[in-house]
């Protein structure tokens, strides 16, 4: 399992249950990596998607305790049920990506083998934050792209490896 996100200079990931920046290169990367695979999110992230609908061409698993079942995605009630679904999908050869929000990242980050972070060289006024992986001894920066400018923002694609991910 991997986390995938964009973060500003303060590790902010969102504002008012939405992304802070419109970055075409980041969205293209996200789509290329997650299409055909599994995305895991919390209920607020699902609500933040266009029309509150799951992402196309991906199995969407939503951790939503107390949430009602839906036909367009898989709703799980607990972390244990989520882990069961993840194991099943991985056994079928699917890659699993955690896509938010803040509490879902916080809960699942210790289990993620990697974090794919689009670093945005800006401050977006976030009200939701991701853990600063540069200060987390459990994570090591293993690659970072050269900076590129897209839609007025300088970004870098970074990969962090979890040195000792928890088993699920």
Coordinates of N, CA and C in Angstrom, one line a residue:
X1 N 0.9 -1.2 0.0 CA 0.0 0.0 0.0 C 0.9 1.2 0.0
X2 N 0.5 2.2 -0.7 CA 1.2 3.5 -0.8 C 0.3 4.7 -0.6
X3 N 0.8 5.7 0.0 CA 0.0 7.0 0.1 C 0.4 7.8 -1.2
X4 N -0.5 8.6 -1.7 CA -0.3 9.5 -2.8 C -1.0 10.8 -2.5
X5 N -0.3 11.9 -2.7 CA -0.8 13.2 -2.3 C 0.0 14.4 -2.8
X6 N -0.5 15.6 -2.7 CA 0.3 16.7 -2.9 C 0.3 17.5 -1.6
X7 N 1.4 18.2 -1.4 CA 1.6 18.9 -0.1 C 2.3 20.2 -0.4
X8 N 1.9 21.2 0.4 CA 2.6 22.5 0.2 C 3.8 22.5 1.1
X9 N 4.5 23.7 1.2 CA 5.8 23.8 2.0 C 5.6 23.5 3.5
X10 N 4.3 23.6 3.9 CA 4.0 23.3 5.4 C 3.4 22.0 5.5
X11 N 3.4 21.1 4.5 CA 2.8 19.8 4.5 C 1.3 19.9 4.6
X12 N 0.8 21.0 4.1 CA -0.7 21.2 4.0 C -1.2 20.4 2.8
X13 N -2.3 19.7 3.0 CA -2.9 18.9 1.9 C -4.3 19.3 1.4
X14 N -4.9 20.2 2.2 CA -6.2 20.6 1.8 C -6.8 21.8 2.5
X15 N -7.8 22.4 2.0 CA -8.5 23.5 2.6 C -9.9 23.4 2.3
X16 N -10.8 23.5 3.3 CA -12.2 23.5 3.1 C -12.7 22.2 2.3
X17 N -12.1 21.1 2.7 CA -12.3 19.8 2.1 C -12.1 19.8 0.6
X18 N -11.1 20.5 0.1 CA -10.8 20.5 -1.3 C -9.2 20.7 -1.4
X19 N -8.8 20.4 -2.7 CA -7.3 20.6 -2.9 C -7.1 22.1 -2.9
X20 N -5.9 22.5 -2.6 CA -5.5 23.9 -2.5 C -5.0 24.5 -3.8
X21 N -4.5 23.6 -4.7 CA -3.9 24.0 -5.9 C -4.5 23.2 -7.1
X22 N -4.6 23.9 -8.2 CA -4.9 23.2 -9.5 C -3.6 23.0 -10.2
X23 N -3.1 21.8 -10.2 CA -1.8 21.5 -10.8 C -2.0 20.4 -11.8
X24 N -2.1 20.7 -13.1 CA -2.3 19.7 -14.1 C -1.3 18.5 -14.1
X25 N 0.0 18.8 -14.0 CA 1.0 17.8 -14.0 C 0.8 16.8 -12.8
X26 N 0.3 17.3 -11.7 CA 0.1 16.5 -10.5 C -1.2 15.6 -10.8
X27 N -2.2 16.2 -11.3 CA -3.4 15.4 -11.6 C -3.1 14.3 -12.7
X28 N -2.3 14.6 -13.7 CA -1.9 13.6 -14.7 C -1.1 12.5 -14.0
X29 N -0.2 12.8 -13.1 CA 0.5 11.8 -12.4 C -0.4 10.9 -11.6
X30 N -1.3 11.6 -10.8 CA -2.2 10.8 -10.0 C -3.0 9.9 -10.8
X31 N -3.6 10.4 -11.9 CA -4.4 9.5 -12.7 C -3.6 8.4 -13.3
X32 N -2.4 8.6 -13.8 CA -1.6 7.6 -14.4 C -1.2 6.5 -13.4
X33 N -1.0 6.9 -12.2 CA -0.5 5.9 -11.2 C -1.7 5.1 -10.7
X34 N -2.9 5.8 -10.5 CA -4.0 5.1 -9.8 C -5.0 4.4 -10.7
X35 N -5.0 4.8 -12.0 CA -6.0 4.2 -12.9 C -5.7 2.7 -13.0
X36 N -6.8 1.9 -12.9 CA -6.7 0.4 -13.0 C -6.3 -0.2 -11.7
X37 N -6.2 0.6 -10.6 CA -5.8 0.0 -9.3 C -6.9 0.4 -8.3
X38 N -6.5 0.4 -7.0 CA -7.4 0.6 -5.9 C -7.1 1.9 -5.2
X39 N -8.1 2.7 -4.9 CA -7.9 3.9 -4.1 C -8.7 3.8 -2.9
X40 N -8.1 4.2 -1.8 CA -8.7 4.1 -0.4 C -8.8 5.5 0.1
X41 N -10.0 5.8 0.6 CA -10.3 7.2 1.1 C -11.3 7.2 2.2
X42 N -11.3 8.3 2.9 CA -12.4 8.5 3.9 C -13.6 9.1 3.3
X43 N -14.7 9.2 4.1 CA -16.0 9.7 3.6 C -15.9 11.1 3.1
X44 N -15.1 12.0 3.8 CA -15.0 13.4 3.3 C -14.3 13.5 2.0
X45 N -13.3 12.7 1.8 CA -12.7 12.7 0.5 C -13.6 12.3 -0.6
X46 N -14.4 11.3 -0.4 CA -15.4 10.9 -1.4 C -16.4 12.0 -1.7
X47 N -16.8 12.7 -0.6 CA -17.7 13.8 -0.8 C -17.1 15.0 -1.6
X48 N -15.8 15.1 -1.5 CA -15.1 16.2 -2.1 C -14.9 16.0 -3.6
X49 N -15.1 14.7 -4.1 CA -14.9 14.4 -5.5 C -16.1 15.0 -6.3
X50 N -15.9 15.2 -7.6 CA -17.0 15.8 -8.4 C -18.3 15.0 -8.3
X51 N -19.3 15.7 -7.8 CA -20.6 15.0 -7.6 C -20.6 14.0 -6.5
X52 N -19.6 14.0 -5.7 CA -19.5 13.0 -4.6 C -19.5 11.6 -5.2
X53 N -19.0 11.4 -6.4 CA -18.9 10.1 -7.0 C -17.5 9.6 -7.0
X54 N -17.4 8.3 -7.0 CA -16.0 7.7 -7.0 C -15.3 8.0 -8.2
X55 N -13.9 7.8 -8.2 CA -13.1 8.0 -9.3 C -13.3 6.9 -10.3
X56 N -13.3 7.2 -11.6 CA -13.6 6.2 -12.7 C -12.3 5.4 -12.9
X57 N -12.6 4.2 -13.4 CA -11.5 3.2 -13.7 C -10.6 2.8 -12.6
X58 N -11.2 2.9 -11.4 CA -10.4 2.4 -10.2 C -11.5 1.8 -9.2
X59 N -11.0 0.8 -8.4 CA -11.9 0.3 -7.4 C -11.7 1.3 -6.2
X60 N -12.8 1.9 -5.8 CA -12.8 2.9 -4.7 C -13.3 2.2 -3.5
X61 N -12.4 2.2 -2.4 CA -12.8 1.7 -1.1 C -12.9 2.9 -0.2
X62 N -14.0 3.0 0.5 CA -14.2 4.2 1.4 C -14.4 3.7 2.8
X63 N -13.5 4.1 3.7 CA -13.5 3.8 5.1 C -14.5 4.8 5.7
X64 N -15.7 4.3 6.0 CA -16.8 5.1 6.4 C -17.7 4.4 7.5
X65 N -17.2 4.4 8.7 CA -17.9 3.8 9.8 C -19.3 4.4 9.9
X66 N -20.3 3.6 9.9 CA -21.7 4.1 9.9 C -22.3 4.4 8.5
X67 N -21.4 4.4 7.5 CA -21.9 4.8 6.2 C -22.7 3.7 5.5
X68 N -23.6 4.1 4.7 CA -24.4 3.1 4.0 C -23.7 2.5 2.8
X69 N -24.0 1.3 2.5 CA -23.5 0.6 1.3 C -23.9 1.4 0.1
X70 N -23.0 1.4 -0.9 CA -23.3 2.0 -2.2 C -22.9 1.0 -3.3
X71 N -23.6 1.2 -4.5 CA -23.3 0.3 -5.6 C -22.1 0.8 -6.4
X72 N -21.7 2.1 -6.3 CA -20.6 2.6 -7.1 C -19.2 2.5 -6.4
X73 N -19.2 2.1 -5.2 CA -17.9 1.9 -4.5 C -18.1 0.9 -3.3
X74 N -17.0 0.5 -2.7 CA -17.0 -0.4 -1.6 C -16.9 0.4 -0.3
X75 N -17.9 0.4 0.5 CA -17.9 1.1 1.8 C -17.5 0.1 2.9
X76 N -16.5 0.4 3.7 CA -16.1 -0.5 4.8 C -16.3 0.2 6.1
X77 N -16.7 -0.5 7.1 CA -17.1 0.1 8.4 C -15.9 0.2 9.4
X78 N -14.8 -0.5 9.1 CA -13.7 -0.5 10.1 C -12.4 -0.7 9.4
X79 N -11.3 -0.4 10.2 CA -10.0 -0.6 9.6 C -9.7 -2.1 9.4
X80 N -10.3 -3.0 10.2 CA -10.1 -4.4 10.0 C -10.7 -4.8 8.7
X81 N -11.9 -4.4 8.5 CA -12.6 -4.7 7.2 C -11.9 -4.1 6.0
X82 N -11.3 -2.9 6.2 CA -10.5 -2.3 5.1 C -9.3 -3.2 4.8
X83 N -8.6 -3.6 5.9 CA -7.4 -4.4 5.6 C -7.7 -5.7 4.9
X84 N -8.9 -6.3 5.2 CA -9.3 -7.5 4.6 C -9.5 -7.3 3.1
X85 N -10.1 -6.1 2.7 CA -10.4 -5.8 1.3 C -9.0 -5.5 0.6
X86 N -8.1 -4.8 1.3 CA -6.8 -4.5 0.7 C -6.1 -5.8 0.4
X87 N -6.0 -6.7 1.4 CA -5.3 -8.0 1.2 C -5.9 -8.7 0.0
X88 N -7.2 -8.7 -0.1 CA -7.9 -9.4 -1.3 C -7.5 -8.8 -2.6
X89 N -7.5 -7.5 -2.7 CA -7.1 -6.8 -3.9 C -5.6 -7.0 -4.2
X90 N -4.8 -6.9 -3.2 CA -3.4 -7.2 -3.5 C -3.1 -8.6 -4.0
X91 N -3.9 -9.6 -3.5 CA -3.7 -10.9 -3.9 C -4.1 -11.1 -5.4
X92 N -4.9 -10.2 -5.9 CA -5.3 -10.2 -7.3 C -4.4 -9.4 -8.2
X93 N -3.3 -8.9 -7.5 CA -2.3 -8.1 -8.3 C -2.5 -6.6 -8.4
X94 N -3.5 -6.1 -7.7 CA -3.8 -4.7 -7.7 C -2.9 -3.9 -6.8
X95 N -2.6 -2.7 -7.2 CA -1.8 -1.8 -6.3 C -2.9 -1.0 -5.5
X96 N -2.5 -0.6 -4.3 CA -3.5 0.1 -3.4 C -2.8 1.4 -3.1
X97 N -3.6 2.5 -3.3 CA -3.2 3.9 -3.0 C -4.1 4.5 -2.0
X98 N -3.6 5.1 -0.9 CA -4.4 5.9 0.0 C -4.4 7.3 -0.5
X99 N -5.6 7.9 -0.7 CA -5.7 9.2 -1.4 C -6.3 10.3 -0.4
X100 N -6.5 10.0 0.8 CA -7.0 11.0 1.8 C -8.3 10.6 2.4
X101 N -8.7 11.4 3.3 CA -8.2 12.7 3.7 C -7.2 12.5 4.9
X102 N -7.1 13.6 5.7 CA -6.1 13.7 6.7 C -6.2 12.6 7.7
X103 N -7.4 12.2 8.2 CA -7.5 11.2 9.2 C -7.2 9.8 8.6
X104 N -7.6 9.6 7.4 CA -7.3 8.3 6.7 C -5.8 8.2 6.5
X105 N -5.1 9.3 6.1 CA -3.7 9.2 5.9 C -3.0 8.9 7.3
X106 N -3.5 9.6 8.3 CA -2.9 9.4 9.6 C -3.0 8.0 10.1
X107 N -4.2 7.4 9.9 CA -4.4 6.0 10.3 C -3.6 5.0 9.5
X108 N -3.5 5.2 8.2 CA -2.9 4.2 7.4 C -1.4 4.4 7.0
X109 N -0.9 5.6 7.3 CA 0.5 5.9 6.9 C 1.5 4.9 7.5
X110 N 1.4 4.5 8.7 CA 2.3 3.5 9.3 C 2.4 2.2 8.5
X111 N 1.3 1.9 7.8 CA 1.2 0.6 7.0 C 1.6 0.8 5.6
X112 N 1.8 2.0 5.1 CA 2.2 2.3 3.7 C 3.7 2.0 3.5
X113 N 4.0 1.3 2.5 CA 5.4 1.0 2.1 C 6.1 2.3 1.6
X114 N 5.3 3.1 0.9 CA 5.9 4.3 0.3 C 4.8 5.5 0.4
X115 N 5.3 6.7 0.2 CA 4.5 7.8 0.0 C 5.0 8.6 -1.2
X116 N 4.1 8.8 -2.1 CA 4.3 9.5 -3.4 C 3.8 10.9 -3.2
X117 N 4.7 11.9 -3.0 CA 4.4 13.2 -2.6 C 4.7 14.2 -3.7
X118 N 3.7 14.9 -4.2 CA 4.0 16.1 -5.1 C 4.2 17.3 -4.2
X119 N 5.5 17.7 -4.1 CA 5.8 18.9 -3.3 C 5.6 20.2 -4.0
X120 N 4.7 21.0 -3.5 CA 4.4 22.3 -4.1 C 5.1 23.4 -3.4
X121 N 5.9 24.2 -4.1 CA 6.7 25.2 -3.5 C 5.9 26.5 -3.3
X122 N 4.9 26.4 -2.4 CA 4.0 27.4 -2.1 C 3.3 27.1 -0.8
X123 N 2.6 28.1 -0.2 CA 1.8 27.9 1.0 C 0.3 28.1 0.6
X124 N -0.5 27.1 0.9 CA -1.9 27.2 0.4 C -2.9 27.5 1.4
X125 N -2.5 27.9 2.6 CA -3.5 28.2 3.7 C -4.3 27.0 4.1
X126 N -3.6 25.9 4.2 CA -4.3 24.6 4.5 C -5.0 24.6 5.9
X127 N -6.0 23.8 6.0 CA -6.6 23.4 7.3 C -6.5 21.9 7.5
X128 N -5.9 21.2 6.6 CA -5.6 19.8 6.8 C -4.2 19.5 6.4
X129 N -3.5 18.7 7.2 CA -2.1 18.5 7.0 C -1.7 17.1 7.0
X130 N -0.6 16.8 6.3 CA 0.1 15.5 6.3 C 1.3 15.5 7.2
X131 N 1.7 14.4 7.7 CA 2.9 14.3 8.5 C 4.1 14.8 7.7
X132 N 5.0 15.6 8.3 CA 6.2 16.0 7.6 C 7.1 14.8 7.6
X133 N 7.2 14.2 6.4 CA 8.1 13.0 6.3 C 9.6 13.3 6.3
X134 N 9.9 14.6 6.1 CA 11.3 14.9 6.2 C 11.8 14.9 7.7
X135 N 10.8 15.0 8.6 CA 11.2 14.9 10.0 C 10.8 13.6 10.7
X136 N 10.3 12.7 9.9 CA 9.9 11.4 10.5 C 11.0 10.3 10.2
X137 N 11.6 9.8 11.3 CA 12.7 8.9 11.2 C 12.3 7.6 10.5
X138 N 11.0 7.3 10.5 CA 10.5 6.0 9.9 C 10.5 6.1 8.3
X139 N 10.7 7.3 7.8 CA 10.6 7.5 6.3 C 11.9 8.1 5.8
X140 N 12.3 7.7 4.6 CA 13.5 8.2 4.0 C 13.2 8.6 2.6
X141 N 13.6 9.8 2.2 CA 13.5 10.3 0.8 C 14.4 9.5 -0.1
X142 N 13.8 8.8 -1.1 CA 14.6 7.9 -1.9 C 14.7 8.5 -3.3
X143 N 13.8 9.4 -3.7 CA 14.0 10.0 -5.0 C 13.2 11.3 -5.1
X144 N 13.6 12.3 -5.8 CA 13.0 13.5 -6.0 C 13.3 14.1 -7.4
X145 N 12.3 14.4 -8.2 CA 12.5 14.9 -9.5 C 13.1 16.3 -9.5
X146 N 13.6 16.7 -10.6 CA 14.0 18.1 -10.8 C 12.7 19.0 -10.7
X147 N 12.8 20.2 -10.3 CA 11.7 21.1 -10.2 C 11.1 21.4 -11.6
X148 N 9.8 21.5 -11.7 CA 9.1 21.9 -12.9 C 8.0 22.9 -12.5
X149 N 7.7 23.8 -13.5 CA 6.7 24.7 -13.2 C 5.4 24.3 -14.0
X150 N 4.3 24.3 -13.3 CA 3.0 23.9 -13.9 C 2.0 24.8 -13.3
X151 N 1.2 25.5 -14.2 CA 0.1 26.3 -13.8 C 0.6 27.4 -12.8
X152 N 1.8 27.8 -12.9 CA 2.4 28.9 -12.0 C 3.0 28.4 -10.8
X153 N 3.0 27.1 -10.5 CA 3.6 26.5 -9.3 C 4.8 25.7 -9.6
X154 N 5.8 25.8 -8.8 CA 7.0 24.9 -8.9 C 6.7 23.7 -8.1
X155 N 6.9 22.5 -8.7 CA 6.6 21.3 -8.0 C 7.8 20.3 -8.2
X156 N 7.9 19.3 -7.3 CA 8.8 18.2 -7.4 C 8.0 17.0 -7.0
X157 N 8.3 15.9 -7.8 CA 7.7 14.6 -7.4 C 8.7 13.8 -6.5
X158 N 8.3 13.5 -5.3 CA 9.2 12.9 -4.4 C 8.6 11.5 -3.9
X159 N 9.5 10.6 -3.7 CA 9.1 9.3 -3.2 C 9.8 9.0 -1.9
X160 N 9.0 8.7 -0.8 CA 9.5 8.4 0.5 C 9.3 6.9 0.8
X161 N 10.3 6.3 1.3 CA 10.1 4.9 1.7 C 10.0 4.7 3.2
X162 N 9.0 3.9 3.6 CA 8.8 3.6 5.0 C 9.8 2.5 5.3
X163 N 10.7 2.8 6.3 CA 11.8 1.8 6.6 C 11.3 0.6 7.3
X164 N 10.1 0.7 8.0 CA 9.6 -0.5 8.7 C 8.1 -0.4 8.8
X165 N 7.4 -0.6 7.6 CA 5.9 -0.5 7.6 C 5.3 -1.6 8.5
X166 N 4.2 -1.2 9.1 CA 3.5 -2.2 9.9 C 2.7 -3.2 8.9
X167 N 2.5 -4.4 9.4 CA 1.8 -5.4 8.6 C 0.3 -5.3 8.9
X168 N -0.5 -5.6 7.9 CA -2.0 -5.6 8.1 C -2.5 -6.9 7.8

